[in-house]
Coordinates of C-alpha atoms in Angstrom, one line a residue:
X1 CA 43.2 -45.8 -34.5
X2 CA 40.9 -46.2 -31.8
X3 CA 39.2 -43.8 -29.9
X4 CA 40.3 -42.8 -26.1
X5 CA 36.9 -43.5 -24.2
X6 CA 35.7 -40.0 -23.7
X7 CA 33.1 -40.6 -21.0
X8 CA 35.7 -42.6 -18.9
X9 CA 38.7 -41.7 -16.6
X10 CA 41.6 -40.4 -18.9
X11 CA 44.7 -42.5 -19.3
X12 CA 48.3 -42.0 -20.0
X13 CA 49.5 -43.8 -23.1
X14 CA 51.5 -46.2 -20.7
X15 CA 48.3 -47.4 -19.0
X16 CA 46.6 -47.5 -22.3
X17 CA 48.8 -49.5 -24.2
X18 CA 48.7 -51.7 -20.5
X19 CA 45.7 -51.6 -19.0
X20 CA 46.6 -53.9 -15.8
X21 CA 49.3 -51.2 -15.0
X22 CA 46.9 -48.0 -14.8
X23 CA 46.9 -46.0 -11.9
X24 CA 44.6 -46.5 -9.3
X25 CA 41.5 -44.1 -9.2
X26 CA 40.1 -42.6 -6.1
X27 CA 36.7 -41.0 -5.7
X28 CA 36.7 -37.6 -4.6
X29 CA 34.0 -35.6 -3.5
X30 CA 32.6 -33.4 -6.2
X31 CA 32.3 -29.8 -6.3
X32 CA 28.7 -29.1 -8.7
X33 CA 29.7 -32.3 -10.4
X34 CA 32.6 -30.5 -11.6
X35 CA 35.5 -32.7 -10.0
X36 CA 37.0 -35.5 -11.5
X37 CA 39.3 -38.3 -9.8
X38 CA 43.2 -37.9 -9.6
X39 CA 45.4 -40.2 -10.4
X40 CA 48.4 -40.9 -9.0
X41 CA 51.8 -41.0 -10.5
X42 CA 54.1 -41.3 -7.8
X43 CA 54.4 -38.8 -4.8
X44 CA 56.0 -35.5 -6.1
X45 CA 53.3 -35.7 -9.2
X46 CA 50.5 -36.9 -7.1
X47 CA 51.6 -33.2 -4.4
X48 CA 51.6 -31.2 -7.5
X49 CA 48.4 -32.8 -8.8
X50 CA 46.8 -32.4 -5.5
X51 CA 47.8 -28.5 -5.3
X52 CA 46.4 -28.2 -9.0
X53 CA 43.3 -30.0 -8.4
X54 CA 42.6 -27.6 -5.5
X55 CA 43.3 -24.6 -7.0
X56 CA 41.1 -25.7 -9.7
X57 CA 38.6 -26.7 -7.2
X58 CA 38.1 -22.9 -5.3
X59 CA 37.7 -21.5 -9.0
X60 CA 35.3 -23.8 -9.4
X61 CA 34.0 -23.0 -6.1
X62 CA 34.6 -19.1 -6.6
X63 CA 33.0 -19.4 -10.2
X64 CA 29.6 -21.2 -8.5
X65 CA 29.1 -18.7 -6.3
X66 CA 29.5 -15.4 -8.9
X67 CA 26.9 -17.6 -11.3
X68 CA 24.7 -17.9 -7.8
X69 CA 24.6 -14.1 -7.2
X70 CA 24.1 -13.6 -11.2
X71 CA 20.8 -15.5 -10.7
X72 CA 22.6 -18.3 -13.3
X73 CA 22.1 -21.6 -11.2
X74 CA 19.1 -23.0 -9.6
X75 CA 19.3 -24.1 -6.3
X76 CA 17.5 -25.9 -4.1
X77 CA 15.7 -24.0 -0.8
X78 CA 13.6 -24.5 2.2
X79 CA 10.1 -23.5 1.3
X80 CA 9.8 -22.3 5.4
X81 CA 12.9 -20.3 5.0
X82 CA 11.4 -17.9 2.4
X83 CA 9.1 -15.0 2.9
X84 CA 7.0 -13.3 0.2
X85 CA 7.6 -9.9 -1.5
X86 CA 7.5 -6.8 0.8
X87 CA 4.9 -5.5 -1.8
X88 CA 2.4 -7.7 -2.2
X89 CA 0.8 -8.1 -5.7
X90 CA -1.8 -10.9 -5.4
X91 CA -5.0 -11.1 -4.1
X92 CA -6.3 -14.1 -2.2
X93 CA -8.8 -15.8 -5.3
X94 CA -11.4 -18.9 -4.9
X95 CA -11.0 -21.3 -2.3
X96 CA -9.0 -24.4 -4.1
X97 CA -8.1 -22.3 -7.1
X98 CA -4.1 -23.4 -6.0
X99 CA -5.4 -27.7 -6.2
X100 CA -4.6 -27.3 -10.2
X101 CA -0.9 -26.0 -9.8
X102 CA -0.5 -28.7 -7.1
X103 CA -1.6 -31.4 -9.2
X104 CA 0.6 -30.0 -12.1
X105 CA 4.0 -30.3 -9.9
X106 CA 2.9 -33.3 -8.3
X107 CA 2.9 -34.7 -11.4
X108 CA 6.0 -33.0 -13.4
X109 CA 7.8 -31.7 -10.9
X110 CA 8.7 -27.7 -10.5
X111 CA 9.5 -27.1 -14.2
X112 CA 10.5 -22.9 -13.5
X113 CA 12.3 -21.8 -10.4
X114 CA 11.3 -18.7 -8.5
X115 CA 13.3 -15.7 -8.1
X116 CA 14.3 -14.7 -4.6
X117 CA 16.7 -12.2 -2.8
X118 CA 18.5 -13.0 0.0
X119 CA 16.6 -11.2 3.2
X120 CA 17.9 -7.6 3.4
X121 CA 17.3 -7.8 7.0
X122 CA 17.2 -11.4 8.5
X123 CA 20.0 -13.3 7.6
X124 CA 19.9 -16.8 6.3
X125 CA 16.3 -16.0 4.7
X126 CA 15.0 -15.0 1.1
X127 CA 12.4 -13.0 -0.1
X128 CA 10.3 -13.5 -3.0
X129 CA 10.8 -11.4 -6.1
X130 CA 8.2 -13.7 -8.2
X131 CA 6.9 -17.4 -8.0
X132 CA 4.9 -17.0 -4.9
X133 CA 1.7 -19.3 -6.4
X134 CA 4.9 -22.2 -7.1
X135 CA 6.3 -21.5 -3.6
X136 CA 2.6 -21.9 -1.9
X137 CA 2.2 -25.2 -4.1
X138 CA 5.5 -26.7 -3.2
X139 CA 5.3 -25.6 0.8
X140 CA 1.3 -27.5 -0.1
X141 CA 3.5 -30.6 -1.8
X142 CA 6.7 -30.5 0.7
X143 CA 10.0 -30.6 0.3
X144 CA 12.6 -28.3 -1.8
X145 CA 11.8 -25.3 -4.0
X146 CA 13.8 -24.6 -6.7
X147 CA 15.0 -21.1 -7.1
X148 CA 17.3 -18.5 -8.5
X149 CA 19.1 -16.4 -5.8
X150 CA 20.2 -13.0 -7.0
X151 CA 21.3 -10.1 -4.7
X152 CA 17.8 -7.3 -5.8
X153 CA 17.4 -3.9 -4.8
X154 CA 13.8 -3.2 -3.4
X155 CA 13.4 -1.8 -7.0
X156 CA 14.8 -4.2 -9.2
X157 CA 12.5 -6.4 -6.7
X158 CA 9.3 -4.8 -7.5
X159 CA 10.4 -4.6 -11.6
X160 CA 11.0 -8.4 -11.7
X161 CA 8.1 -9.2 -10.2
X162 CA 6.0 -6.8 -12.3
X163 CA 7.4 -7.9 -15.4
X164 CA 7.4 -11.8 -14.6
X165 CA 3.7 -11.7 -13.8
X166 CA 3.5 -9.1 -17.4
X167 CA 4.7 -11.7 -19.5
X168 CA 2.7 -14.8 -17.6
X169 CA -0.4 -12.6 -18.1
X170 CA -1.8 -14.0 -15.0
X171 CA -2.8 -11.0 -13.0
X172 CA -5.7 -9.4 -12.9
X173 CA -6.6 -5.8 -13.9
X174 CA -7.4 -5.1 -10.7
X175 CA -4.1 -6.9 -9.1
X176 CA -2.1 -5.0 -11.3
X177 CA -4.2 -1.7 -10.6
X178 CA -3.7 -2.7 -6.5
X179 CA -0.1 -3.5 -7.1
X180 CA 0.7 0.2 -8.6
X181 CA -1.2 1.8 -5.9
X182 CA 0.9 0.0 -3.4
X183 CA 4.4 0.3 -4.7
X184 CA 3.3 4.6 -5.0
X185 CA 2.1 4.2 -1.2
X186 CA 5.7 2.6 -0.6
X187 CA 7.0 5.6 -2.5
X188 CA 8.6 3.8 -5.9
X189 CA 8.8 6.6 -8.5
X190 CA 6.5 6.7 -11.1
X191 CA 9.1 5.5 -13.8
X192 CA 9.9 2.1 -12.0
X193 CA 6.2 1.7 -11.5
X194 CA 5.7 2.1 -15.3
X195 CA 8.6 -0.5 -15.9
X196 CA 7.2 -3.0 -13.2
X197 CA 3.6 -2.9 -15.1
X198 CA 5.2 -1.7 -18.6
X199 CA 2.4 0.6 -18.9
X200 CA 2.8 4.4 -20.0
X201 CA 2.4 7.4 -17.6
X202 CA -1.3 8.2 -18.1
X203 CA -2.2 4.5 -17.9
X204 CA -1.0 4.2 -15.2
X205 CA -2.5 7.7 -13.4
X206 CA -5.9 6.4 -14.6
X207 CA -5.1 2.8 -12.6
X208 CA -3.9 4.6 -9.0
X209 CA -6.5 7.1 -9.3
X210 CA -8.9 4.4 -9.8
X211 CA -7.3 1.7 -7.2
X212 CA -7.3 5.1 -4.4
X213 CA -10.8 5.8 -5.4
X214 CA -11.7 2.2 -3.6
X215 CA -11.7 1.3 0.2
X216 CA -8.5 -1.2 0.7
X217 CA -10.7 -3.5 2.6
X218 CA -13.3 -4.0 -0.2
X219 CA -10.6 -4.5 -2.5
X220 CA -9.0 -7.4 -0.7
X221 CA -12.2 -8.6 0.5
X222 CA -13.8 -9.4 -3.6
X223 CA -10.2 -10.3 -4.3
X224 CA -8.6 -11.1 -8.4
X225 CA -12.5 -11.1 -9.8
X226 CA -10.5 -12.1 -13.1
X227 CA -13.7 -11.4 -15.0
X228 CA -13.9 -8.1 -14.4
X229 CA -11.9 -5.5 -16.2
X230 CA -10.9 -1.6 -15.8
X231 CA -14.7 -0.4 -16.7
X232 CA -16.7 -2.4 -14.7
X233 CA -14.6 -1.9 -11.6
X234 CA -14.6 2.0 -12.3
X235 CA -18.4 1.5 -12.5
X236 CA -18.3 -0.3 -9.1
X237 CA -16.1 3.1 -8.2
X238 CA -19.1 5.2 -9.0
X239 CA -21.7 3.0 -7.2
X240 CA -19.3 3.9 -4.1
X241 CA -19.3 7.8 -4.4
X242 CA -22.3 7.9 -2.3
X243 CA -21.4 7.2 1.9
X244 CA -23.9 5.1 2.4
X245 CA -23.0 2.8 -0.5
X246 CA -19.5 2.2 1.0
X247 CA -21.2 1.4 4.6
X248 CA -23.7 -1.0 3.0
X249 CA -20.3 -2.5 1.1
X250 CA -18.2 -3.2 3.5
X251 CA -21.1 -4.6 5.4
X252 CA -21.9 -7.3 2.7
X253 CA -18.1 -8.6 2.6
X254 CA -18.5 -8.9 6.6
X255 CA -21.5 -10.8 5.8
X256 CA -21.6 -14.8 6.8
X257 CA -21.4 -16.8 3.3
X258 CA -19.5 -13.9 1.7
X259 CA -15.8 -14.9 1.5
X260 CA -17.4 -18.8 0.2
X261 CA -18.3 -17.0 -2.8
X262 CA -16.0 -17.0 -6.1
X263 CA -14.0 -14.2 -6.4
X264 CA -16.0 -12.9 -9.7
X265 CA -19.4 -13.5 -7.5
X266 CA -18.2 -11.5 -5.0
X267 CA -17.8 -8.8 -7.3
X268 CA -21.3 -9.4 -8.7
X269 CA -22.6 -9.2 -5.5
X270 CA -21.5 -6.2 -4.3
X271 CA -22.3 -4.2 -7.8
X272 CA -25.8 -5.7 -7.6
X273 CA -26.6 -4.8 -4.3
X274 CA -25.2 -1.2 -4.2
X275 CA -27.3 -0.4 -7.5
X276 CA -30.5 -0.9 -4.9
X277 CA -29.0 1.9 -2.5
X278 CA -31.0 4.7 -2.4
X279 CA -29.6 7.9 -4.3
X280 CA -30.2 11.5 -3.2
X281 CA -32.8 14.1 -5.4
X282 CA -31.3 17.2 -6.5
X283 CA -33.9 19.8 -7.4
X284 CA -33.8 23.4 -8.4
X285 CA -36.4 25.8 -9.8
X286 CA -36.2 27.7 -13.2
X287 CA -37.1 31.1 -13.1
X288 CA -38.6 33.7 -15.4
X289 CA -38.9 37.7 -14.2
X290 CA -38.7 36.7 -10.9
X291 CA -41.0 33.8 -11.2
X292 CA -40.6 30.1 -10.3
X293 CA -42.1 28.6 -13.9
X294 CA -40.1 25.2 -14.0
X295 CA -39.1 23.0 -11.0
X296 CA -36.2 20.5 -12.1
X297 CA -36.3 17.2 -10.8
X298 CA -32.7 15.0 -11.2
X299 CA -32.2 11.4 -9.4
X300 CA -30.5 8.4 -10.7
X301 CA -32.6 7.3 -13.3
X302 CA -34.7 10.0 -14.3
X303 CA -34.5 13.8 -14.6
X304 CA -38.6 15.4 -14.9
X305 CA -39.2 19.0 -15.2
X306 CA -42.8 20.3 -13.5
X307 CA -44.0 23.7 -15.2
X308 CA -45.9 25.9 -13.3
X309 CA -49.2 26.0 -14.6
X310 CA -50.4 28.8 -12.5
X311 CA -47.4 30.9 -13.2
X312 CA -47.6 30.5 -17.0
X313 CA -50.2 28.0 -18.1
X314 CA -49.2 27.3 -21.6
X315 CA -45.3 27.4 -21.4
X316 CA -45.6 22.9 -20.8
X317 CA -47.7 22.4 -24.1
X318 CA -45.5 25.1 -26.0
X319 CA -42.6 23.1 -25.0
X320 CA -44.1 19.9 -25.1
X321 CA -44.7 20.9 -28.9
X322 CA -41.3 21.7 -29.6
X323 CA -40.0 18.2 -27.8
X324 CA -39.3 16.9 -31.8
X325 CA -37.8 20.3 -32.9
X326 CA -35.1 19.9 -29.6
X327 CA -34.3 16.5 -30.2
X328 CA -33.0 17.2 -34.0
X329 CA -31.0 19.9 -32.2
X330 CA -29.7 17.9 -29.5
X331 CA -28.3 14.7 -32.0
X332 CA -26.8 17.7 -34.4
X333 CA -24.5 18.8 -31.6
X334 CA -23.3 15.5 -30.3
X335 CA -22.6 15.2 -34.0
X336 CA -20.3 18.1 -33.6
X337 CA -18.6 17.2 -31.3
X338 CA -17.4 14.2 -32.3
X339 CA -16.4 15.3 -35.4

């Protein structure tokens, strides 16, 4: 027996076994590719047909739109019409660091949609939950953006776009430790912070307290600096504890030639230059029965103690003497500790 032809209109048996008698097709205009033409078989079959067909069509219709607001089809948007995240978790990088994502759609077109929301307060506008490099490539390209539209909560928002740029591993530590301190500012509970950045409770205290201990400005200003990690940016924090380090700081990122810089230069540059600033000399005396014997001496690279020959003459040789003696003492304890 031969087979019907599966990817053509269907036929009745009559107009099979007579081809010149089938019933005339019409096109019809599909709903998602999910219509197919009627046929017509005379008028009270072709009515009920018809009713079928359009009952079949607002399913359809109905079914598109719960798979829309389930984020399960990709549609097609205006790149103007959609705005980015309400939290912010990017940093502006290098100048033409976007020209390889360009080239890489240009090419093979938008192979991942982004995730949007419709606008909770403008109507007919979306807002980013993650894809925000793709959208800024595509608005670069023109024409549509592909993207998934699913009805978000701010804080299923902020946990989507957390864990999309998570598993992308594209941010930087200091993006994600910018993010965090953001979404706290906005006042997101520490537990949908933690599942945004899927990072445990005193990771993430250790990245706000960090990201706080930093001027905003500075932050934005040196930008990703993907070659930087968690210590050397809590290094840069300590270079800052001093006033006059944060002054001369956000001086240098005012500075003409500044912003030109990569992002991981600008970094450099700042750490390099606030290691010259000037720090403060503590000093306090050490005395003995009401005598001023030893004056201590601390600045950032050395701390000198000045014995007071007059007061007691020998006491600097007897402890220069014993300088071996202290040091075996000193490496014994650290030892303890440790252990």
């Amino acid at each position: 027996m031969a087979r019907k032809n599966v990817f053509g209109p269907e036929f009745d048996s009559a107009s099979d076994a007579a081809p010149d008698q089938a019933a005339t097709f019409v096109d019809a205009r599909p709903l998602a590719n999910l219509d197919r033409p009627l046929r017509r078989s005379g008028p009270v079959g072709a009515f009920s047909q018809s009713l079928g067909t359009m009952s079949e069509k607002a399913q359809r219709a109905d079914i598109l739109e719960k798979k829309l607001a389930h984020g399960q089809a990709v549609v097609e948007l205006d790149p103007t019409d959609i705005d980015s995240s309400f939290v912010p978790d990017r940093l502006v990088g290098d100048p033409g660091d976007l020209d390889g994502l360009v080239s890489q759609i240009r090419e093979h077109g938008q192979q991942v949609p982004i995730l949007v929301r419709p606008h909770p307060v403008v109507d007919g506008r979306y807002q980013v939950a993650y894809g925000h490099r793709r959208l800024a490539a595509i608005k670069t390209i023109g024409g549509p953006v592909r993207a998934v539209v699913r009805p978000l909560s701010d804080e299923q928002l902020v946990v989507s776009q957390g864990q999309e740029n998570n598993a992308r591993t594209d941010l930087s530590y200091i993006e994600r430790t910018f993010f965090a301190l953001r979404l706290e500012r906005r006042g997101f509970s520490r537990d949908i912070i933690m599942s945004s950045l899927g990072v445990d409770k005193a990771a993430l205290s250790r990245m706000i307290t960090l990201a706080a201990s930093l001027p905003d400005e500075l932050i934005e200003a040196i930008g990703p600096a993907p070659g930087y990690g968690r210590t050397r940016w809590a290094e840069l924090a300590g270079l800052l504890e001093i006033a006059s380090s944060k002054t001369k700081a956000l001086t240098l990122v005012n500075a003409e030639g500044f912003s030109a810089l990569s992002s991981d230069a600008r970094f450099a540059h700042i750490a390099e230059q606030l290691r010259t600033v000037p720090r403060k000399t503590s000093a306090k005396q050490w005395t003995a029965d009401g005598v001023k014997v030893v004056k201590i001496t601390e600045t950032e690279s050395a701390h000198t103690l000045s014995f007071n020959k007059a007061a007691l003459p020998d006491f600097g040789v007897f402890v220069e003497q014993r300088l071996d003696g202290l040091y075996d003492e000193f490496l014994r304890q650290k030892k303890e500790l440790k252990a």
